[in-house]
Tab-separated table of C-alpha atoms in Angstrom:
chain	number	residue	atom	x	y	z
A	14	MET	CA	45.020	24.373	-12.728
A	15	GLN	CA	43.480	22.812	-15.824
A	16	ARG	CA	44.652	19.353	-14.749
A	17	LEU	CA	43.062	19.848	-11.346
A	18	TYR	CA	39.824	20.941	-12.974
A	19	ASP	CA	39.840	17.904	-15.298
A	20	PHE	CA	40.499	15.607	-12.328
A	21	ILE	CA	37.544	17.086	-10.442
A	22	ARG	CA	35.294	16.565	-13.456
A	23	ARG	CA	36.418	12.939	-13.887
A	24	HIS	CA	36.015	12.027	-10.183
A	25	PRO	CA	32.894	13.762	-8.834
A	26	THR	CA	32.248	11.103	-6.170
A	27	GLY	CA	35.827	11.404	-4.913
A	28	VAL	CA	35.447	15.168	-4.555
A	29	ASP	CA	32.131	14.756	-2.727
A	30	SER	CA	33.725	12.172	-0.419
A	31	PHE	CA	36.500	14.627	0.421
A	32	TRP	CA	33.943	17.269	1.438
A	33	ALA	CA	31.991	14.651	3.382
A	34	VAL	CA	35.098	13.745	5.418
A	35	PHE	CA	35.799	17.436	5.946
A	36	LEU	CA	32.220	17.993	7.152
A	37	LEU	CA	32.463	14.962	9.431
A	38	GLY	CA	35.640	16.303	11.020
A	39	ILE	CA	34.231	19.815	11.548
A	40	SER	CA	30.978	18.411	12.942
A	41	GLY	CA	32.877	16.102	15.325
A	42	MET	CA	35.008	18.971	16.611
A	43	THR	CA	31.879	21.093	17.109
A	44	ILE	CA	30.175	18.316	19.037
A	45	VAL	CA	33.181	17.753	21.302
A	46	VAL	CA	33.950	21.439	21.894
A	47	GLY	CA	30.323	22.542	22.227
A	48	GLY	CA	29.325	19.658	24.449
A	49	ALA	CA	26.388	18.660	22.271
A	50	GLY	CA	24.807	15.526	23.577
A	51	ASP	CA	24.946	16.544	27.255
A	52	SER	CA	21.228	17.186	27.386
A	53	GLY	CA	20.092	13.565	27.311
A	54	ARG	CA	21.137	9.954	26.915
A	55	GLY	CA	19.052	9.428	23.725
A	56	GLU	CA	20.663	12.421	22.086
A	57	ARG	CA	24.154	11.209	22.951
A	58	ILE	CA	23.413	7.796	21.427
A	59	ALA	CA	21.780	9.077	18.241
A	60	ILE	CA	24.015	12.020	17.368
A	61	VAL	CA	26.915	9.969	15.987
A	62	PRO	CA	24.942	7.829	13.453
A	63	ILE	CA	22.927	10.901	12.451
A	64	VAL	CA	26.068	12.911	11.688
A	65	ILE	CA	27.593	9.965	9.809
A	66	GLY	CA	24.381	9.536	7.810
A	67	LEU	CA	24.342	13.206	6.832
A	68	CYS	CA	27.991	13.034	5.764
A	69	ALA	CA	27.174	9.946	3.670
A	70	VAL	CA	24.476	12.009	1.956
A	71	VAL	CA	27.143	14.499	0.833
A	72	ALA	CA	29.511	11.739	-0.314
A	73	LEU	CA	26.977	9.866	-2.472
A	74	ARG	CA	24.684	12.695	-3.539
A	75	ARG	CA	25.563	12.531	-7.266
A	76	ARG	CA	25.763	8.763	-7.481
A	77	ALA	CA	22.292	8.128	-5.983
A	78	PRO	CA	20.518	11.471	-5.429
A	79	GLU	CA	17.030	10.038	-4.785
A	80	LYS	CA	18.271	7.512	-2.206
A	81	MET	CA	20.393	10.138	-0.482
A	82	LEU	CA	17.359	12.434	-0.271
A	83	LEU	CA	15.409	9.683	1.479
A	84	LEU	CA	18.389	9.126	3.814
A	85	ALA	CA	18.513	12.846	4.604
A	86	ILE	CA	14.781	12.853	5.395
A	87	ALA	CA	15.223	9.796	7.627
A	88	THR	CA	18.057	11.452	9.568
A	89	GLY	CA	15.936	14.592	9.920
A	90	VAL	CA	13.059	12.562	11.359
A	91	ALA	CA	15.517	10.800	13.701
A	92	GLN	CA	16.755	14.187	14.891
A	93	LEU	CA	13.199	15.228	15.734
A	94	VAL	CA	12.463	11.930	17.495
A	95	PHE	CA	15.663	11.719	19.570
A	96	GLY	CA	15.974	15.460	20.130
A	97	VAL	CA	19.330	15.839	18.400
A	98	ARG	CA	19.747	19.544	17.768
A	99	PRO	CA	20.916	20.678	14.328
A	100	THR	CA	24.673	20.694	13.792
A	101	LEU	CA	27.003	21.678	10.957
A	102	ALA	CA	26.289	18.251	9.434
A	103	ASN	CA	22.762	19.437	8.640
A	104	PHE	CA	24.358	21.459	5.851
A	105	ALA	CA	24.015	18.178	3.924
A	106	MET	CA	20.260	18.797	3.687
A	107	LEU	CA	20.904	22.031	1.839
A	108	VAL	CA	23.321	20.220	-0.494
A	109	ILE	CA	20.972	17.323	-1.276
A	110	THR	CA	18.117	19.766	-1.945
A	111	PHE	CA	20.227	21.489	-4.607
A	112	THR	CA	21.394	18.143	-6.046
A	113	VAL	CA	17.986	16.526	-6.548
A	114	ALA	CA	16.622	19.773	-7.995
A	115	THR	CA	19.462	19.662	-10.550
A	116	VAL	CA	19.846	16.001	-11.533
A	117	GLY	CA	17.231	14.027	-9.591
A	118	GLU	CA	13.875	12.678	-10.702
A	119	ARG	CA	10.952	15.053	-10.733
A	120	TRP	CA	9.240	13.418	-7.764
A	121	ALA	CA	12.449	13.721	-5.736
A	122	SER	CA	12.773	17.397	-6.677
A	123	ARG	CA	9.208	18.133	-5.542
A	124	LEU	CA	9.702	16.150	-2.323
A	125	ALA	CA	12.877	18.114	-1.572
A	126	LEU	CA	10.984	21.391	-2.037
A	127	VAL	CA	8.205	20.298	0.335
A	128	CYS	CA	10.707	19.179	2.967
A	129	SER	CA	12.637	22.446	2.590
A	130	LEU	CA	9.490	24.441	3.301
A	131	CYS	CA	8.632	22.326	6.348
A	132	ALA	CA	12.065	21.716	7.913
A	133	ALA	CA	12.553	25.102	9.580
A	134	GLY	CA	9.005	25.138	10.989
A	135	LEU	CA	9.338	21.638	12.461
A	136	ALA	CA	12.709	22.534	13.984
A	137	GLN	CA	11.201	25.650	15.565
A	138	ILE	CA	8.363	23.605	17.027
A	139	ARG	CA	10.741	20.903	18.333
A	140	TRP	CA	13.264	23.360	19.753
A	141	PRO	CA	11.490	26.639	20.427
A	142	ASN	CA	13.684	29.743	20.566
A	143	THR	CA	13.223	31.067	24.081
A	144	ASP	CA	15.052	34.287	23.204
A	145	ALA	CA	12.424	35.276	20.599
A	146	ASP	CA	9.931	37.924	21.725
A	147	GLY	CA	6.527	36.776	20.594
A	148	TRP	CA	5.281	34.640	17.721
A	149	ALA	CA	6.091	37.245	15.053
A	150	GLN	CA	9.811	36.979	15.728
A	151	GLN	CA	9.594	33.193	15.688
A	152	VAL	CA	7.841	33.290	12.309
A	153	PHE	CA	10.536	35.631	11.037
A	154	LEU	CA	13.243	33.209	12.166
A	155	VAL	CA	11.451	30.346	10.407
A	156	VAL	CA	11.292	32.360	7.189
A	157	VAL	CA	14.964	33.305	7.428
A	158	MET	CA	15.933	29.651	7.946
A	159	THR	CA	13.704	28.510	5.040
A	160	VAL	CA	15.042	30.990	2.470
A	161	PRO	CA	18.440	29.235	1.920
A	162	PHE	CA	16.704	25.924	1.187
A	163	VAL	CA	14.281	27.515	-1.251
A	164	LEU	CA	17.109	29.369	-2.989
A	165	ALA	CA	19.086	26.128	-3.267
A	166	TRP	CA	16.088	24.392	-4.850
A	167	VAL	CA	15.413	27.291	-7.253
A	168	LEU	CA	19.085	27.402	-8.306
A	169	GLY	CA	19.154	23.652	-8.886
A	170	ASP	CA	15.909	23.682	-10.872
A	171	SER	CA	17.164	26.528	-13.068
A	172	MET	CA	20.360	24.560	-13.754
A	173	ARG	CA	18.230	21.541	-14.704
A	174	THR	CA	16.265	23.699	-17.155
A	175	ARG	CA	19.435	25.186	-18.571
A	176	ARG	CA	21.021	21.758	-18.970
A	177	ALA	CA	17.906	20.407	-20.704
A	178	TYR	CA	17.991	23.400	-23.057
A	179	PHE	CA	21.632	22.785	-23.977
A	180	ASP	CA	20.944	19.063	-24.437
A	181	GLN	CA	18.111	19.968	-26.792
A	182	LEU	CA	20.400	22.300	-28.738
A	183	GLU	CA	23.055	19.592	-29.021
A	184	GLU	CA	20.486	17.040	-30.169
A	185	ARG	CA	19.119	19.488	-32.732
A	186	ALA	CA	22.613	20.268	-33.981
A	187	ALA	CA	23.376	16.554	-34.284
A	188	ARG	CA	20.099	15.996	-36.143
A	189	LEU	CA	20.816	18.861	-38.532
A	190	GLU	CA	24.303	17.472	-39.124
A	191	ARG	CA	22.827	14.078	-39.968
A	192	GLU	CA	20.330	15.724	-42.311
A	193	ARG	CA	23.116	17.674	-44.011
A	194	GLU	CA	25.107	14.487	-44.465
A	195	ALA	CA	22.053	12.743	-45.927
A	196	GLN	CA	21.416	15.656	-48.286
A	197	SER	CA	25.058	15.650	-49.316
A	198	LYS	CA	24.877	11.937	-50.106
A	199	VAL	CA	21.717	12.476	-52.154
A	200	ALA	CA	23.358	15.348	-54.016
A	201	VAL	CA	26.459	13.250	-54.699
A	202	ALA	CA	24.330	10.367	-55.964
A	203	ALA	CA	22.341	12.696	-58.212
A	204	GLU	CA	25.535	14.246	-59.582
A	205	ARG	CA	27.009	10.813	-60.252
A	206	ALA	CA	23.828	9.785	-62.069
A	207	ARG	CA	23.964	12.977	-64.139
A	208	ILE	CA	27.599	12.356	-65.060
A	209	ALA	CA	26.777	8.729	-65.936
A	210	ARG	CA	23.999	9.889	-68.270
A	211	GLU	CA	26.253	12.476	-69.879
A	212	LEU	CA	29.078	9.991	-70.372
A	213	HIS	CA	26.691	7.448	-71.842
A	214	ASP	CA	25.369	9.956	-74.350
A	215	VAL	CA	28.829	11.181	-75.302
A	216	VAL	CA	30.410	7.746	-75.588
A	217	ALA	CA	27.450	6.034	-77.265
A	218	HIS	CA	27.110	8.698	-79.934
A	219	ASN	CA	30.707	9.493	-80.747
A	220	VAL	CA	32.075	5.973	-80.550
A	221	SER	CA	29.225	4.767	-82.751
A	222	VAL	CA	30.138	7.382	-85.367
A	223	MET	CA	33.805	6.422	-85.155
A	224	VAL	CA	33.056	2.701	-85.575
A	225	VAL	CA	30.852	3.324	-88.620
A	226	GLN	CA	33.463	5.583	-90.225
A	227	ALA	CA	36.266	3.141	-89.443
A	228	ASP	CA	34.338	0.271	-91.071
A	229	GLY	CA	33.643	2.438	-94.112
A	230	ALA	CA	37.285	3.515	-94.393
A	231	ALA	CA	38.471	-0.090	-94.232
A	232	TYR	CA	35.982	-1.078	-96.941
A	233	VAL	CA	37.007	1.640	-99.454
A	234	MET	CA	40.677	1.920	-98.475
A	235	ASP	CA	41.957	0.497	-101.790
A	236	ALA	CA	39.112	1.444	-104.135
A	237	ALA	CA	38.530	5.054	-103.007
A	238	PRO	CA	41.443	6.494	-100.998
A	239	ASP	CA	39.842	9.952	-100.922
A	240	GLN	CA	36.723	8.608	-99.230
A	241	ALA	CA	38.866	6.652	-96.791
A	242	ARG	CA	40.830	9.820	-95.987
A	243	GLN	CA	37.572	11.732	-95.395
A	244	ALA	CA	36.326	8.964	-93.095
A	245	LEU	CA	39.561	9.114	-91.105
A	246	GLU	CA	39.209	12.884	-90.782
A	247	THR	CA	35.674	12.383	-89.469
A	248	ILE	CA	36.984	9.866	-86.940
A	249	SER	CA	39.633	12.355	-85.824
A	250	SER	CA	37.180	15.261	-85.380
A	251	THR	CA	34.671	13.012	-83.630
A	252	GLY	CA	37.333	11.748	-81.231
A	253	ARG	CA	38.414	15.296	-80.402
A	254	GLN	CA	34.821	16.297	-79.751
A	255	ALA	CA	34.321	13.277	-77.495
A	256	LEU	CA	37.515	14.060	-75.562
A	257	ALA	CA	36.466	17.694	-75.087
A	258	GLU	CA	33.073	16.698	-73.691
A	259	MET	CA	34.590	14.033	-71.444
A	260	ARG	CA	37.098	16.568	-70.070
A	261	ARG	CA	34.201	18.878	-69.261
A	262	LEU	CA	32.270	16.127	-67.500
A	263	LEU	CA	35.210	14.743	-65.547
A	264	GLY	CA	36.228	18.272	-64.606
A	265	VAL	CA	33.279	18.521	-62.197
A	266	LEU	CA	34.881	15.740	-60.172
A	267	ARG	CA	37.964	17.857	-59.497
A	268	THR	CA	37.126	19.692	-56.300
A	269	GLY	CA	39.515	22.446	-55.363
A	270	ASP	CA	41.519	22.351	-58.585
A	271	ALA	CA	41.716	25.482	-60.712
A	272	PRO	CA	40.300	24.870	-64.192
A	273	GLU	CA	42.848	24.981	-66.914
A	274	SER	CA	42.353	27.486	-69.691
A	275	GLY	CA	40.424	26.022	-72.625
A	276	GLU	CA	39.878	22.659	-70.945
A	277	TYR	CA	36.113	22.870	-70.602
A	278	VAL	CA	33.431	23.533	-73.223
A	279	PRO	CA	29.895	24.887	-72.797
A	280	GLN	CA	26.943	22.543	-72.344
A	281	PRO	CA	25.290	21.574	-75.624
A	282	ASP	CA	22.113	23.506	-76.476
A	283	VAL	CA	19.344	23.586	-79.074
A	284	ASP	CA	21.421	25.634	-81.501
A	285	GLN	CA	23.951	22.795	-81.698
A	286	ILE	CA	21.336	20.233	-82.786
A	287	GLU	CA	21.821	21.264	-86.386
A	288	ASP	CA	25.593	20.716	-86.063
A	289	LEU	CA	24.870	17.331	-84.517
A	290	ILE	CA	22.650	16.385	-87.458
A	291	ASP	CA	25.281	17.515	-89.964
A	292	HIS	CA	27.775	15.336	-88.130
A	293	VAL	CA	25.399	12.361	-88.325
A	294	ARG	CA	24.764	12.973	-92.016
A	295	ALA	CA	28.515	12.964	-92.627
A	296	ALA	CA	28.594	9.551	-90.956
A	297	GLY	CA	26.198	8.208	-93.573
A	298	LEU	CA	22.739	8.514	-91.989
A	299	ALA	CA	20.140	10.488	-93.954
A	300	VAL	CA	18.353	12.868	-91.582
A	301	ASP	CA	15.566	15.322	-92.363
A	302	PHE	CA	15.557	18.251	-89.932
A	303	LYS	CA	12.847	20.892	-89.564
A	304	ILE	CA	12.132	23.655	-87.050
A	305	GLU	CA	8.576	24.838	-86.519
A	306	GLY	CA	7.568	27.899	-84.566
A	307	THR	CA	9.655	30.890	-83.573
A	308	PRO	CA	13.031	29.961	-81.992
A	309	ARG	CA	13.744	31.755	-78.732
A	310	PRO	CA	16.032	31.348	-75.714
A	311	LEU	CA	15.123	28.414	-73.461
A	312	PRO	CA	16.207	27.353	-69.959
A	313	SER	CA	19.604	25.650	-70.053
A	314	GLY	CA	18.185	22.419	-68.630
A	315	VAL	CA	15.572	22.219	-71.370
A	316	GLU	CA	18.136	22.899	-74.108
A	317	LEU	CA	20.549	20.246	-72.801
A	318	THR	CA	17.712	17.716	-72.480
A	319	ALA	CA	16.548	18.375	-76.036
A	320	TYR	CA	20.079	17.996	-77.422
A	321	ARG	CA	20.688	14.721	-75.543
A	322	ILE	CA	17.351	13.225	-76.646
A	323	VAL	CA	18.101	13.903	-80.307
A	324	GLN	CA	21.643	12.595	-79.864
A	325	GLU	CA	20.474	9.375	-78.206
A	326	ALA	CA	17.669	8.802	-80.712
A	327	LEU	CA	19.958	9.216	-83.750
A	328	THR	CA	22.597	7.013	-82.145
A	329	ASN	CA	20.000	4.247	-81.685
A	330	THR	CA	18.867	4.662	-85.284
A	331	ARG	CA	22.410	4.340	-86.563
A	332	LYS	CA	23.089	1.298	-84.384
A	333	HIS	CA	19.809	-0.551	-84.845
A	334	GLY	CA	18.037	0.952	-87.849
A	335	GLY	CA	19.679	-1.329	-90.338
A	336	PRO	CA	21.039	-0.483	-93.816
A	337	ASN	CA	19.580	2.425	-95.769
A	338	ALA	CA	17.682	3.663	-92.728
A	339	GLY	CA	16.580	7.289	-92.646
A	340	ALA	CA	15.493	9.545	-89.810
A	341	SER	CA	13.591	12.774	-89.330
A	342	VAL	CA	13.856	15.311	-86.516
A	343	ARG	CA	11.172	17.886	-85.764
A	344	LEU	CA	11.750	20.726	-83.324
A	345	VAL	CA	8.545	22.607	-82.460
A	346	TYR	CA	8.451	25.791	-80.385
A	347	PHE	CA	5.159	26.161	-78.481
A	348	ASP	CA	4.095	29.084	-76.327
A	349	ASP	CA	4.706	27.122	-73.137
A	350	GLY	CA	7.282	24.562	-74.152
A	351	LEU	CA	9.408	22.749	-76.693
A	352	GLY	CA	8.286	19.686	-78.661
A	353	LEU	CA	10.599	17.015	-80.104
A	354	LEU	CA	9.758	14.300	-82.606
A	355	VAL	CA	12.442	11.873	-83.802
A	356	GLU	CA	11.445	9.035	-86.141
A	357	ASP	CA	13.286	6.473	-88.239
A	358	ASP	CA	12.090	4.115	-90.963
A	359	GLY	CA	14.571	1.307	-90.332
A	360	ARG	CA	13.904	-2.191	-89.172
A	361	GLY	CA	14.600	-1.019	-85.599
A	362	ALA	CA	15.961	-2.856	-82.625
A	363	ALA	CA	14.082	-5.637	-80.933
A	364	HIS	CA	11.046	-4.260	-79.140
A	365	GLU	CA	12.131	-5.934	-75.919
A	366	LEU	CA	15.181	-3.694	-75.712
A	367	TYR	CA	13.007	-0.607	-75.523
A	368	GLU	CA	10.653	-2.219	-73.047
A	369	ASP	CA	13.617	-3.092	-70.831
A	370	GLY	CA	14.754	0.497	-70.790
A	371	GLY	CA	17.171	1.166	-73.598
A	372	ALA	CA	18.373	0.346	-77.061
A	373	ASP	CA	21.958	-0.058	-76.002
A	374	GLY	CA	21.374	-3.494	-74.556
A	375	ALA	CA	22.202	-2.281	-71.019
A	376	GLY	CA	19.056	-0.275	-70.321
A	377	HIS	CA	20.731	3.132	-70.057
A	378	GLY	CA	19.496	4.838	-73.233
A	379	MET	CA	15.758	5.121	-72.641
A	380	ILE	CA	16.216	5.318	-68.877
A	381	GLY	CA	18.516	8.288	-69.338
A	382	MET	CA	15.996	9.962	-71.664
A	383	ARG	CA	13.140	9.503	-69.196
A	384	GLU	CA	15.214	10.794	-66.285
A	385	ARG	CA	16.270	13.883	-68.224
A	386	VAL	CA	12.703	14.627	-69.295
A	387	GLY	CA	11.437	14.013	-65.774
A	388	MET	CA	13.942	16.474	-64.286
A	389	VAL	CA	12.514	19.318	-66.376
A	390	GLY	CA	8.911	18.244	-65.765
A	391	GLY	CA	8.263	17.011	-69.309
A	392	THR	CA	6.729	13.908	-70.869
A	393	LEU	CA	8.273	11.262	-73.125
A	394	ASP	CA	6.602	8.753	-75.423
A	395	ALA	CA	8.731	6.143	-77.186
A	396	GLY	CA	7.845	3.013	-79.120
A	397	PRO	CA	7.674	1.242	-82.487
A	398	ARG	CA	6.258	3.194	-85.400
A	399	PRO	CA	3.328	1.895	-87.457
A	400	GLY	CA	4.810	0.442	-90.631
A	401	GLY	CA	8.258	-0.069	-89.121
A	402	GLY	CA	10.930	1.946	-87.429
A	403	PHE	CA	10.874	3.734	-84.125
A	404	ARG	CA	9.390	6.966	-82.837
A	405	ILE	CA	10.367	9.187	-79.904
A	406	SER	CA	8.185	12.133	-78.895
A	407	ALA	CA	8.940	14.519	-76.032
A	408	LEU	CA	7.322	17.662	-74.674
A	409	LEU	CA	9.547	19.876	-72.527
A	410	PRO	CA	7.766	22.673	-70.625
A	411	LEU	CA	9.493	25.999	-70.070
A	412	LYS	CA	8.739	25.720	-66.336
A	413	ALA	CA	9.093	22.513	-64.340
A	414	ALA	CA	5.867	21.100	-62.965
A	415	ASN	CA	5.302	21.631	-59.204
């Protein structure tokens, strides 16, 4: 049964042609048995092409509904002119009325409705019913004959409306699906950018510390073995810290995998800035750290941004500040935000590097800072310090700007 239904859906014109042939055969038998055409020579001549034309309307109704409507109207006019009384083939007019109301152009649908309202009246005028008693009964017969055509048009028009509604729903669903895909791509791109910033901060800071300690250990290996051993221990702890943070970052890329116990670590926050500074001091950079205001809990995004700014600024100082450079970090708690001030007194990197977007030579350092500050609705000011060195100032509001 399903195969038959699929075949009918794939070959609508073939199905209509079958019904057209069936209607032609029934109409021909009715004409022969009923003796239609005996009333006049013109009727006998015209009845055959009229019946064939009406059957063609049924066969091609879905392929060319507007043209078939015009053909049906032409055959109806020919019937009135040549006096060919209605036969079973006139059922095609009911079919084409339903078809154009469903799938035809709007003008064809309106024309079909007008013809449906007029057809029964014209037929009654052309072939008056002599058995009817008075004009009231004739009007009643006209109404009864008109009702099927009107119902066919109303049913077809309602199907057109229903189909348009479903098409609109499908189009809306497709549009929403495209919007969801676009939003997913934007979210993926944003997440990749976030991971890239995090990896840059982790790698730039920790690898820089490890390189400095390795150079120091190589320099004092023979003269001061204890200092060399301490430098190697710093390299080891720094490497472990870097691996832990990289595992946490790369873990977000594992969709569907259960996190392993102890594999991930919390996001850095403001409380860990002091540990970061101690770590930098152990690597040989003198850092003065002060907190002003009353410390209090901050939004996680603000705390992470503050930590990464300090980490990036101290990394740049260590890489580009030159020998004997010192730095200072100020953390200021305001009523409506958090202020950061990181300065160094070294010779600094070339000013062009900061103008191009970062002190790492690839433009990621300062760009990453500005993106982080922008995400929390803050402001960032970075540039050379009067008298030498570099200065980074940031203000992070507790609530993102609208």
